[in-house]
XYZ file of C-alpha atoms in Angstrom:
439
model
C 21.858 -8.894 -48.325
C 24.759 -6.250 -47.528
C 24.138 -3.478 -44.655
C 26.174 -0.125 -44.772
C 28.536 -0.534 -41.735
C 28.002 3.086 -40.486
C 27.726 4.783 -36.756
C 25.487 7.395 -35.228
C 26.683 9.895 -32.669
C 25.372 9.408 -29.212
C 25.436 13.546 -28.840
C 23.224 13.631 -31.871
C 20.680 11.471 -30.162
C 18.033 13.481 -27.741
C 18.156 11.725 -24.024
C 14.448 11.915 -24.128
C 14.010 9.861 -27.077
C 15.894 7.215 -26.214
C 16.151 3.813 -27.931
C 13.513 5.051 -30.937
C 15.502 7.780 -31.418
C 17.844 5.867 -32.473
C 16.056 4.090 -34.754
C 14.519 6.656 -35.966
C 18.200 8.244 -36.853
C 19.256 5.121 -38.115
C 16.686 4.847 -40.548
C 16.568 8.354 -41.815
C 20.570 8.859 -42.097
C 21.290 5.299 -42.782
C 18.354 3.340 -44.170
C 18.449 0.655 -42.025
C 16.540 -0.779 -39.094
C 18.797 -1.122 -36.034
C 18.673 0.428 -32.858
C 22.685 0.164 -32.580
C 24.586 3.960 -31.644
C 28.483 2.936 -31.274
C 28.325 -0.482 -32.856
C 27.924 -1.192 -36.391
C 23.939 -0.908 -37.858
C 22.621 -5.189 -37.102
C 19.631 -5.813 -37.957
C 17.610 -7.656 -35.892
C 14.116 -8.914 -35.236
C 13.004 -7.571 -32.267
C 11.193 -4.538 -32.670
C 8.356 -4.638 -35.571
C 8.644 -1.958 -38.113
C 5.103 0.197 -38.167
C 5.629 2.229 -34.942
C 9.340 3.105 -36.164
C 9.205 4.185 -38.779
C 5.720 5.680 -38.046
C 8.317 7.789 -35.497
C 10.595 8.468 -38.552
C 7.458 9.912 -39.986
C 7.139 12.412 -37.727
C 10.193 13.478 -37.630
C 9.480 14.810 -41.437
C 6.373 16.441 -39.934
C 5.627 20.116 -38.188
C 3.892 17.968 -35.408
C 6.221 17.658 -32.406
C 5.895 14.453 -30.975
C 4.398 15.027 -27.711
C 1.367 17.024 -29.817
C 1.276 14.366 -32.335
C 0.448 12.251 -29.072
C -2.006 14.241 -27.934
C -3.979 14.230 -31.318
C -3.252 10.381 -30.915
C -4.875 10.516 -27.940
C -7.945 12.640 -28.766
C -8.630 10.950 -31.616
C -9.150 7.610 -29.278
C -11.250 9.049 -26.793
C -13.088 10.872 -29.606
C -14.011 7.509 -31.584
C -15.288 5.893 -27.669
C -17.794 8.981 -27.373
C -18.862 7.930 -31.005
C -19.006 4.172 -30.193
C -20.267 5.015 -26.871
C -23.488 7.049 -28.833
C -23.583 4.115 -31.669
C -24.481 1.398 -29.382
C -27.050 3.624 -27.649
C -25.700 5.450 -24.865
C -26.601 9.445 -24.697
C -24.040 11.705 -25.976
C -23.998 13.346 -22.662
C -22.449 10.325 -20.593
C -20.557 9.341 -23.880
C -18.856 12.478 -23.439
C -18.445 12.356 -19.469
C -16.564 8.709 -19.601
C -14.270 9.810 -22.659
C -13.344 12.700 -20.820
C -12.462 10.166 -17.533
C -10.885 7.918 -19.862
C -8.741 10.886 -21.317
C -7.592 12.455 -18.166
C -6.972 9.720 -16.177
C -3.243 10.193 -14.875
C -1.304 7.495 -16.555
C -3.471 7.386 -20.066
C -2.397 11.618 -19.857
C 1.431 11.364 -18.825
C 1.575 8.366 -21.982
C 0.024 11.444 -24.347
C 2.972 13.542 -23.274
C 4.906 11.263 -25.722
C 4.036 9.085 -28.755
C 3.942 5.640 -27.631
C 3.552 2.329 -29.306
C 0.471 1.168 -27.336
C -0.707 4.626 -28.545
C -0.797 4.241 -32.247
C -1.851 -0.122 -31.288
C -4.909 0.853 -29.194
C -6.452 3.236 -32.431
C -5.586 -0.071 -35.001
C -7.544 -1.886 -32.564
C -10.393 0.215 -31.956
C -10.767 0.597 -35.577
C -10.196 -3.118 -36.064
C -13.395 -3.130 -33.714
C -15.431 -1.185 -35.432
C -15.047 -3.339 -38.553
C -15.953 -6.201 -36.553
C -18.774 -4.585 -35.000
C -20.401 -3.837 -38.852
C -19.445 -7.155 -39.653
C -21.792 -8.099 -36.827
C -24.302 -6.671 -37.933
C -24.110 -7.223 -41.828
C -21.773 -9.991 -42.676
C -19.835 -9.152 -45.655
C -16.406 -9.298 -47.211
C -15.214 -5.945 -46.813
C -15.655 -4.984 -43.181
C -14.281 -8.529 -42.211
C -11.426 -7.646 -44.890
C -10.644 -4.523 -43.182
C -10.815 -5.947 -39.824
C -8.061 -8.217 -40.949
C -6.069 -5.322 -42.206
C -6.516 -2.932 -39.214
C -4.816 -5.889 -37.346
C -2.372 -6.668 -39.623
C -1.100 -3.468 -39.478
C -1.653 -3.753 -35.323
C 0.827 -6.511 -35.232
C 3.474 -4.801 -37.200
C 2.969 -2.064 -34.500
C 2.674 -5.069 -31.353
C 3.733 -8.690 -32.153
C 1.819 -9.313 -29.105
C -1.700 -8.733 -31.372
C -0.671 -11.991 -33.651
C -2.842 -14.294 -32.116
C -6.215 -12.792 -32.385
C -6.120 -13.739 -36.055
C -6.925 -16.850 -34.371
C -10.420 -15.576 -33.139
C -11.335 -15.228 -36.900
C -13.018 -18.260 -37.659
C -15.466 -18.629 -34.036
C -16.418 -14.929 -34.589
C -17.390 -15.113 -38.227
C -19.096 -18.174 -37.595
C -20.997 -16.727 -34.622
C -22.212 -13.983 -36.906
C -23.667 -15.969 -39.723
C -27.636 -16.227 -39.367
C -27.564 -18.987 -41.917
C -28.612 -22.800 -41.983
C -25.898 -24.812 -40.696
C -24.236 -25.993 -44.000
C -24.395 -22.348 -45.490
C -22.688 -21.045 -42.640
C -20.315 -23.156 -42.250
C -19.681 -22.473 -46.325
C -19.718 -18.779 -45.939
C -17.372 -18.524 -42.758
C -14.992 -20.592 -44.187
C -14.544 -18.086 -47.156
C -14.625 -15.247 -45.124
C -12.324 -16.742 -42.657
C -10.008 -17.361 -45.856
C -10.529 -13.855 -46.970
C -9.422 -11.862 -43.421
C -6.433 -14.909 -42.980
C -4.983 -13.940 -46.577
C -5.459 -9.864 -45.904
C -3.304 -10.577 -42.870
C -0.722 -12.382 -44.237
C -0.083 -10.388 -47.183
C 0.453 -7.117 -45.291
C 2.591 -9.129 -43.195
C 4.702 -11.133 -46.169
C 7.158 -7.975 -46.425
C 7.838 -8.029 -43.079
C 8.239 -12.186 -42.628
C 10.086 -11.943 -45.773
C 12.547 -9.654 -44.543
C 13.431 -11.680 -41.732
C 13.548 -14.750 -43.529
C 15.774 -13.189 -46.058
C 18.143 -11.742 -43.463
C 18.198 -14.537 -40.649
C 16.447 -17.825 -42.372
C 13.216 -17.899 -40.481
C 9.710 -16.858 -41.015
C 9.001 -14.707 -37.970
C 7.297 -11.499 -36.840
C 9.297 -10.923 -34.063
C 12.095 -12.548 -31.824
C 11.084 -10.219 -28.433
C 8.370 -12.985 -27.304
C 11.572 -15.446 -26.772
C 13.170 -12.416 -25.492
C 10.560 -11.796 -22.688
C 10.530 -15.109 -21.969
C 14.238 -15.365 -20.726
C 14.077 -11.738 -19.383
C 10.897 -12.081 -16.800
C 8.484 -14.856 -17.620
C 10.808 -17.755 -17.002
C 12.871 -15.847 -14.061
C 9.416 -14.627 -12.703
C 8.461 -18.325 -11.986
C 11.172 -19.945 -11.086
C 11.391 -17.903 -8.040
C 7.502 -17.811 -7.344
C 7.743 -21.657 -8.106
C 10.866 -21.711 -4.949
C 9.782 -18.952 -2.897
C 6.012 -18.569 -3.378
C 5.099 -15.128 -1.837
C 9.120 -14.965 -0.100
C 10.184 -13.978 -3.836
C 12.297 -11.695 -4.471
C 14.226 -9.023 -6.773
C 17.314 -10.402 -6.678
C 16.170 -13.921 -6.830
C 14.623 -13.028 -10.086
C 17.534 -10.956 -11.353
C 19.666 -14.198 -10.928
C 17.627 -16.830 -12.371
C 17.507 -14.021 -15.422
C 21.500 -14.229 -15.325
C 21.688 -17.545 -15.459
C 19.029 -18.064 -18.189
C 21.036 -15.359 -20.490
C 24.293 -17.457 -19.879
C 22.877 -20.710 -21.251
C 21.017 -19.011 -24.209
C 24.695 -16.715 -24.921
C 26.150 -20.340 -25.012
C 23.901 -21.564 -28.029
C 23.659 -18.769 -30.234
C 27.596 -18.048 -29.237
C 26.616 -14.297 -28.336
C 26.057 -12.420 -25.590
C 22.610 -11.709 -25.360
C 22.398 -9.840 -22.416
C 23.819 -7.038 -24.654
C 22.111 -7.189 -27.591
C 18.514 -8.160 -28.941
C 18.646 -11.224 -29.928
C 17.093 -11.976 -33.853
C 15.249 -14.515 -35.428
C 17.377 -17.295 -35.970
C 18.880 -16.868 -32.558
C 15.493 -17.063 -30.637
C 14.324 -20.122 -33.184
C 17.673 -21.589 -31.129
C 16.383 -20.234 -28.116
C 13.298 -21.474 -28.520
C 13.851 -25.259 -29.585
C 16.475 -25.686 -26.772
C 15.073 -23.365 -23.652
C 11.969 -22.487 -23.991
C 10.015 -24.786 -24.948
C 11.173 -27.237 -23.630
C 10.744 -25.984 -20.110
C 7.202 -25.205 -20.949
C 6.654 -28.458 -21.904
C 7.744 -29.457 -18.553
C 5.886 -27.181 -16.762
C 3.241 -26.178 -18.901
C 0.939 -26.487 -15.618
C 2.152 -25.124 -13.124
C 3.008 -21.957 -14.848
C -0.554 -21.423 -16.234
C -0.963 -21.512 -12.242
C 1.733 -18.530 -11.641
C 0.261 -16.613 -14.605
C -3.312 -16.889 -13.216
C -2.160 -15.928 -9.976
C -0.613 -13.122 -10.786
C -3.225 -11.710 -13.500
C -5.880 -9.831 -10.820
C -3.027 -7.942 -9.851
C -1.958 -7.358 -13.335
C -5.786 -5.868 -14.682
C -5.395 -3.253 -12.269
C -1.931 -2.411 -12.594
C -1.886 1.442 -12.931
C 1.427 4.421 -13.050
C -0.175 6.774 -10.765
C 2.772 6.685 -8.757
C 4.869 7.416 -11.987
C 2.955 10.161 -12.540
C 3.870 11.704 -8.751
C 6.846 11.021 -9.084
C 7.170 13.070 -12.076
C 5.098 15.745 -10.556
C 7.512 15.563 -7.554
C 10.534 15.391 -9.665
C 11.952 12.270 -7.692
C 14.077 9.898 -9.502
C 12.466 6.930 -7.282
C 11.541 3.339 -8.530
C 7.702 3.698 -8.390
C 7.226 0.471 -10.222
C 9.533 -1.628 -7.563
C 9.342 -5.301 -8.462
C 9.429 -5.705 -4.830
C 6.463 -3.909 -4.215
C 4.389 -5.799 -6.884
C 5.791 -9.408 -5.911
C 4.231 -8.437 -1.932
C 1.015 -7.257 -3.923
C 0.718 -10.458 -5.434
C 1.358 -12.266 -2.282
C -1.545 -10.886 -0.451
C 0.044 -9.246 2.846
C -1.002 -5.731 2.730
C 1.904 -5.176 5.744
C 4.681 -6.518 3.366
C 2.810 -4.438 0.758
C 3.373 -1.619 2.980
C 6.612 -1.758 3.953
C 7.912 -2.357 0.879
C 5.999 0.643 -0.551
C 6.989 2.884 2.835
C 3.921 5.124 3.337
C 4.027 8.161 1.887
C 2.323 9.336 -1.306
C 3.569 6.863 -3.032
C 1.237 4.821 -1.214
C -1.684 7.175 -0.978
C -1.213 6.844 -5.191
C -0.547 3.487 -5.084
C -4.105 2.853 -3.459
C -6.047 5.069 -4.996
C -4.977 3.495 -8.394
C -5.997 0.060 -7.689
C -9.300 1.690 -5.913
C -10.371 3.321 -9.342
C -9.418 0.401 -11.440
C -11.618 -1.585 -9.418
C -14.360 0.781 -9.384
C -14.090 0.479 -13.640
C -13.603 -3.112 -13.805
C -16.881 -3.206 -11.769
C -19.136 -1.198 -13.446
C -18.144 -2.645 -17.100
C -18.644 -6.393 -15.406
C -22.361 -4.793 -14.919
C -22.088 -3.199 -18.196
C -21.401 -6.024 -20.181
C -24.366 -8.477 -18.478
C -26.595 -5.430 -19.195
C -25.647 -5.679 -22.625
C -25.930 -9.216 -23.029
C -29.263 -9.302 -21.900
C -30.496 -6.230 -23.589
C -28.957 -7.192 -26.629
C -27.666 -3.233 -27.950
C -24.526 -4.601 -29.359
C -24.522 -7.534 -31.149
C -22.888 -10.308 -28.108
C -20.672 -11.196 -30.528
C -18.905 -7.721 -30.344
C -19.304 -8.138 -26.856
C -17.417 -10.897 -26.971
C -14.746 -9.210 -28.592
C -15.052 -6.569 -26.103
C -14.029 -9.030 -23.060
C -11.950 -11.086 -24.514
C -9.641 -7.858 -25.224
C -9.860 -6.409 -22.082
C -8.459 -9.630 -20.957
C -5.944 -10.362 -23.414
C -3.383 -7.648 -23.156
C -2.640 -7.821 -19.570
C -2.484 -11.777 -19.491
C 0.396 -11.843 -22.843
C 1.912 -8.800 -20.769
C 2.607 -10.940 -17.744
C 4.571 -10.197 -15.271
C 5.278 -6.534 -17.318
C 3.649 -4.443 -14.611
C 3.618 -1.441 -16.894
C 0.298 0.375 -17.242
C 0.921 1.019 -20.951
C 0.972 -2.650 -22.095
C -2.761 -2.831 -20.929
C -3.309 0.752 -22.385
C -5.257 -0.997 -25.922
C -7.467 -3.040 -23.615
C -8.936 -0.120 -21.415
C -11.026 1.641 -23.743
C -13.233 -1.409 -24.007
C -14.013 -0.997 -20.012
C -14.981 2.482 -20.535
C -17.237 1.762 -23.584
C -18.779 -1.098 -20.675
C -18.623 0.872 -17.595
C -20.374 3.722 -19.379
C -23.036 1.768 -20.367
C -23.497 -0.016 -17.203
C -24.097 3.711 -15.541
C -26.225 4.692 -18.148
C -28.073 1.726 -17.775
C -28.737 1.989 -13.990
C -29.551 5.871 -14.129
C -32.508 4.806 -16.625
C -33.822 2.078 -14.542
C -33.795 4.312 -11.408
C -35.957 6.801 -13.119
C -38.229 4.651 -14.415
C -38.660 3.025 -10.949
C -39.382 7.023 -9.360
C -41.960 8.152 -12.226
């Protein structure tokens, strides 16, 4: 398969869309998927193509892209309220926790622009909602279009893939059958959402195998690993809480030199594609997980408190305060992680960086609290079928644990409206039983 060799124009790229505004130029002018300006138009692997060329959508469209976010964004909170009032909850409260969940200072600076976790977190919700009717009337078609809404979620987030691997345990948990008729049933049904998501993702897997000779979503995951995973625990595995930046930034270097001397690239300047990482892969990665597969889990659990409540607030000051300063300082999260609020401190320098700082681990706390009553109220009172709820927590905890050690609010952004939907009804909850208990 032949690519045009063509270039795009830096100047003719706005600074504020950076890197997917340059894929979005490249595919309208060029017809090909590359994020390349001043070298010729590779393809590669790493991005998926839904959000892309959902971006080169727009660009057709009257909608700027900061309003297209915002419609993004009210659509989301808009289907919570009606999820909040479907499992029970009154409209009044539905409305009150939407509104928190739409105004809360990083969720609003992300609907300034249209962001991937944006257009993921709706294919998710609505994947959700499938499930949910599935639930509660087990047929082919909302299982089928559960499957599709996160098909479609992966070619927006590789990082979605591996839920299709909750398919068969949820279906099966659904079923109010005799044993051998369930067991009959979820196996077709389980056949029926695993062949939806493969054929919306054959295109895609085609592609790549046509272009680099493996079947693969996405080469980023091999990426990540060599660009903070690995590099993140080698120098918690040497230094424990003593870790630092530049320790990290080395053990990165050094990582990128050994892959650039497999693939015979340099990597460190380019995203590396499928057949490269499937190199990567056999050789580095796993390997080394295979050697470590322990400890690591160890480093990843420790890390993943600190990681459910990682918030931007302090991105969002600093935009108020229009000061170029690193407000997500590796640093500052590595002496988080380590426990010692006066390293914490230091490395943070008080200020209102701080004050943000605390106040947005303070109200993530508060949330994660209230939906952890939420969801045992719901359990026991059984308003949602607790196989949805199931769903529910599992979510919530998936997206920050495969974004490890990304400390980026927006990679847990498709999780959170989950712990509003349980928070809300925890409150609700409470303020019923109090009035009962004063009549």
């Amino acid at each position: 398969m032949s690519y045009t060799i063509s270039f795009i124009h830096p100047e003719r790229i706005p600074e504020s869309e950076g890197p997917f505004g340059i894929l979005k130029e490249n595919l309208i002018h060029f017809g090909v998927y590359s994020d390349s300006i001043t070298k010729p138009l590779v393809p590669h692997s790493a991005y998926t193509p839904l959000y892309p060329l959902f971006i080169a959508l727009l660009s057709f469209s009257p909608i700027a892209g900061d309003v297209a976010n915002w419609i993004l964004h009210a659509l989301l909170a808009a289907l919570l309220c009606a999820y909040l009032r479907r499992i029970g909850v009154r409209i009044t409260l539905a409305l009150s926790f939407s509104l928190v969940f739409a105004l809360e200072p990083y969720h609003l600076l992300m609907s300034t622009h249209v962001t991937a976790e944006m257009l993921l977190a709706l294919l998710l919700f609505a994947m959700v909602w499938s499930l949910d009717h599935y639930a509660q009337n087990p047929k082919a078609l909302p299982i089928a279009l559960a499957a599709l809404f996160l098909s479609l979620a992966t070619l927006t987030r590789p990082s979605a893939e591996f839920l299709i691997l909750l398919a068969p345990f949820f279906i099966f948990s659904s079923l109010k059958l005799s044993v051998f008729s369930r067991f009959t049933r979820a196996f077709k049904h389980t056949c029926l959402a695993v062949f939806v998501f493969l054929a919306v993702l054959s295109p895609w897997l085609y592609r790549n195998h046509q272009l680099f000779g493996v079947w693969s979503i996405s080469s980023l995951g091999v990426y990540q690993m060599l660009n903070a995973n690995i590099p993140h625990y080698l120098e918690w595995e040497e230094k424990g809480s003593a870790a630092t930046e530049s320790g990290i930034i080395e053990h990165t270097r050094i990582l990128k030199e050994q892959a650039s001397a497999l693939v015979g690239q340099d990597i460190s300047k380019i995203y590396i594609d499928s057949r490269q990482a499937a190199i990567i892969s056999d050789r580095i990665v796993s390997p080394f997980l295979r050697e470590h597969w322990l400890s690591f889990g160890t480093f990843y659990l420790s890390q993943f408190p600190f990681q459910l409540m990682t918030d931007n607030w302090r991105t969002v000051l600093s935009d108020i305060l229009g000061e170029p300063k690193n407000v997500a300082s590796l640093a500052a999260a590595l002496k988080a992680v380590s426990g010692n609020p006066r390293e914490l401190f230091q490395a943070l320098s008080f200020g209102p960086f701080t004050i943000a700082f605390v106040l947005g681990k303070c109200y993530w706390l508060i949330l994660y609290i209230l939906a952890l009553v939420g969801g045992i109220l719901l359990w026991l009172k059984r308003d949602l079928p607790r196989t949805t709820l199931l769903v529910f927590v599992f979510l919530i905890l998936y997206f920050p644990f495969v974004s490890l050690p990304y400390l980026e609010a927006r990679y847990r952004f498709p999780s959170t409206p989950y712990v509003f939907v349980l928070a809300a009804y925890g409150v609700e909850t409470m303020i019923r039983s109090r009035r009962k208990e004063s009549i």
